[in-house]
Short mmCIF file of C-alpha atoms in Angstrom, two decimals:
data_model
loop_
_atom_site.label_atom_id
_atom_site.label_comp_id
_atom_site.label_asym_id
_atom_site.label_seq_id
_atom_site.Cartn_x
_atom_site.Cartn_y
_atom_site.Cartn_z
CA UNK A 1 4.20 -9.22 -7.79
CA UNK A 2 1.42 -9.84 -5.30
CA UNK A 3 2.00 -9.69 -1.57
CA UNK A 4 -0.18 -10.11 1.48
CA UNK A 5 -2.10 -7.17 2.88
CA UNK A 6 0.18 -7.11 5.91
CA UNK A 7 3.34 -7.10 3.79
CA UNK A 8 1.98 -4.33 1.57
CA UNK A 9 1.15 -2.25 4.65
CA UNK A 10 4.64 -2.78 6.07
CA UNK A 11 6.14 -1.68 2.75
CA UNK A 12 3.89 1.37 2.68
CA UNK A 13 4.95 2.31 6.21
CA UNK A 14 8.64 1.82 5.33
CA UNK A 15 8.33 4.08 2.28
CA UNK A 16 6.55 6.70 4.34
CA UNK A 17 9.24 6.66 7.02
CA UNK A 18 12.00 6.88 4.43
CA UNK A 19 10.41 9.95 2.86
CA UNK A 20 9.91 11.60 6.26
CA UNK A 21 13.41 10.98 7.62
CA UNK A 22 14.79 13.97 5.72
CA UNK A 23 17.88 12.12 4.48
CA UNK A 24 16.34 10.92 1.24
CA UNK A 25 17.07 12.61 -2.08
CA UNK A 26 14.25 14.03 -4.14
CA UNK A 27 14.64 11.27 -6.74
CA UNK A 28 14.58 8.56 -4.07
CA UNK A 29 11.58 10.21 -2.39
CA UNK A 30 9.68 10.18 -5.67
CA UNK A 31 10.50 6.50 -6.17
CA UNK A 32 9.30 5.73 -2.64
CA UNK A 33 6.12 7.73 -3.28
CA UNK A 34 5.42 5.83 -6.50
CA UNK A 35 6.03 2.46 -4.83
CA UNK A 36 3.92 3.58 -1.89
CA UNK A 37 1.04 4.39 -4.24
CA UNK A 38 1.28 0.88 -5.70
CA UNK A 39 1.20 -0.65 -2.21
CA UNK A 40 -1.76 1.57 -1.27
CA UNK A 41 -3.66 0.55 -4.41
CA UNK A 42 -3.00 -3.12 -3.70
CA UNK A 43 -4.23 -2.76 -0.10
CA UNK A 44 -7.28 -0.81 -1.27
CA UNK A 45 -8.15 -3.51 -3.81
CA UNK A 46 -7.79 -6.25 -1.18
CA UNK A 47 -10.03 -4.37 1.25
CA UNK A 48 -12.70 -3.78 -1.40
CA UNK A 49 -12.58 -7.46 -2.35
CA UNK A 50 -12.96 -8.48 1.29
CA UNK A 51 -15.85 -6.03 1.73
CA UNK A 52 -17.64 -7.51 -1.29
CA UNK A 53 -17.22 -11.03 0.10
CA UNK A 54 -18.59 -9.95 3.48
CA UNK A 55 -21.61 -8.38 1.80
CA UNK A 56 -22.28 -11.60 -0.14
CA UNK A 57 -21.95 -13.77 2.95
CA UNK A 58 -24.09 -11.42 5.04
CA UNK A 59 -27.13 -11.77 2.80
#
């Protein structure tokens, strides 16, 4: 499932807040962490792709 950079960042922030609120079980925190890693990796890939395009267009 692919989402926009902005949506992935919002999801990442939501997972982070859920983990920090202190009312989340360990199992749920781990699930949030794993989902957060996936969102981070998707954002990272999008940023690297954008950076490559900028380098190509800047030449």
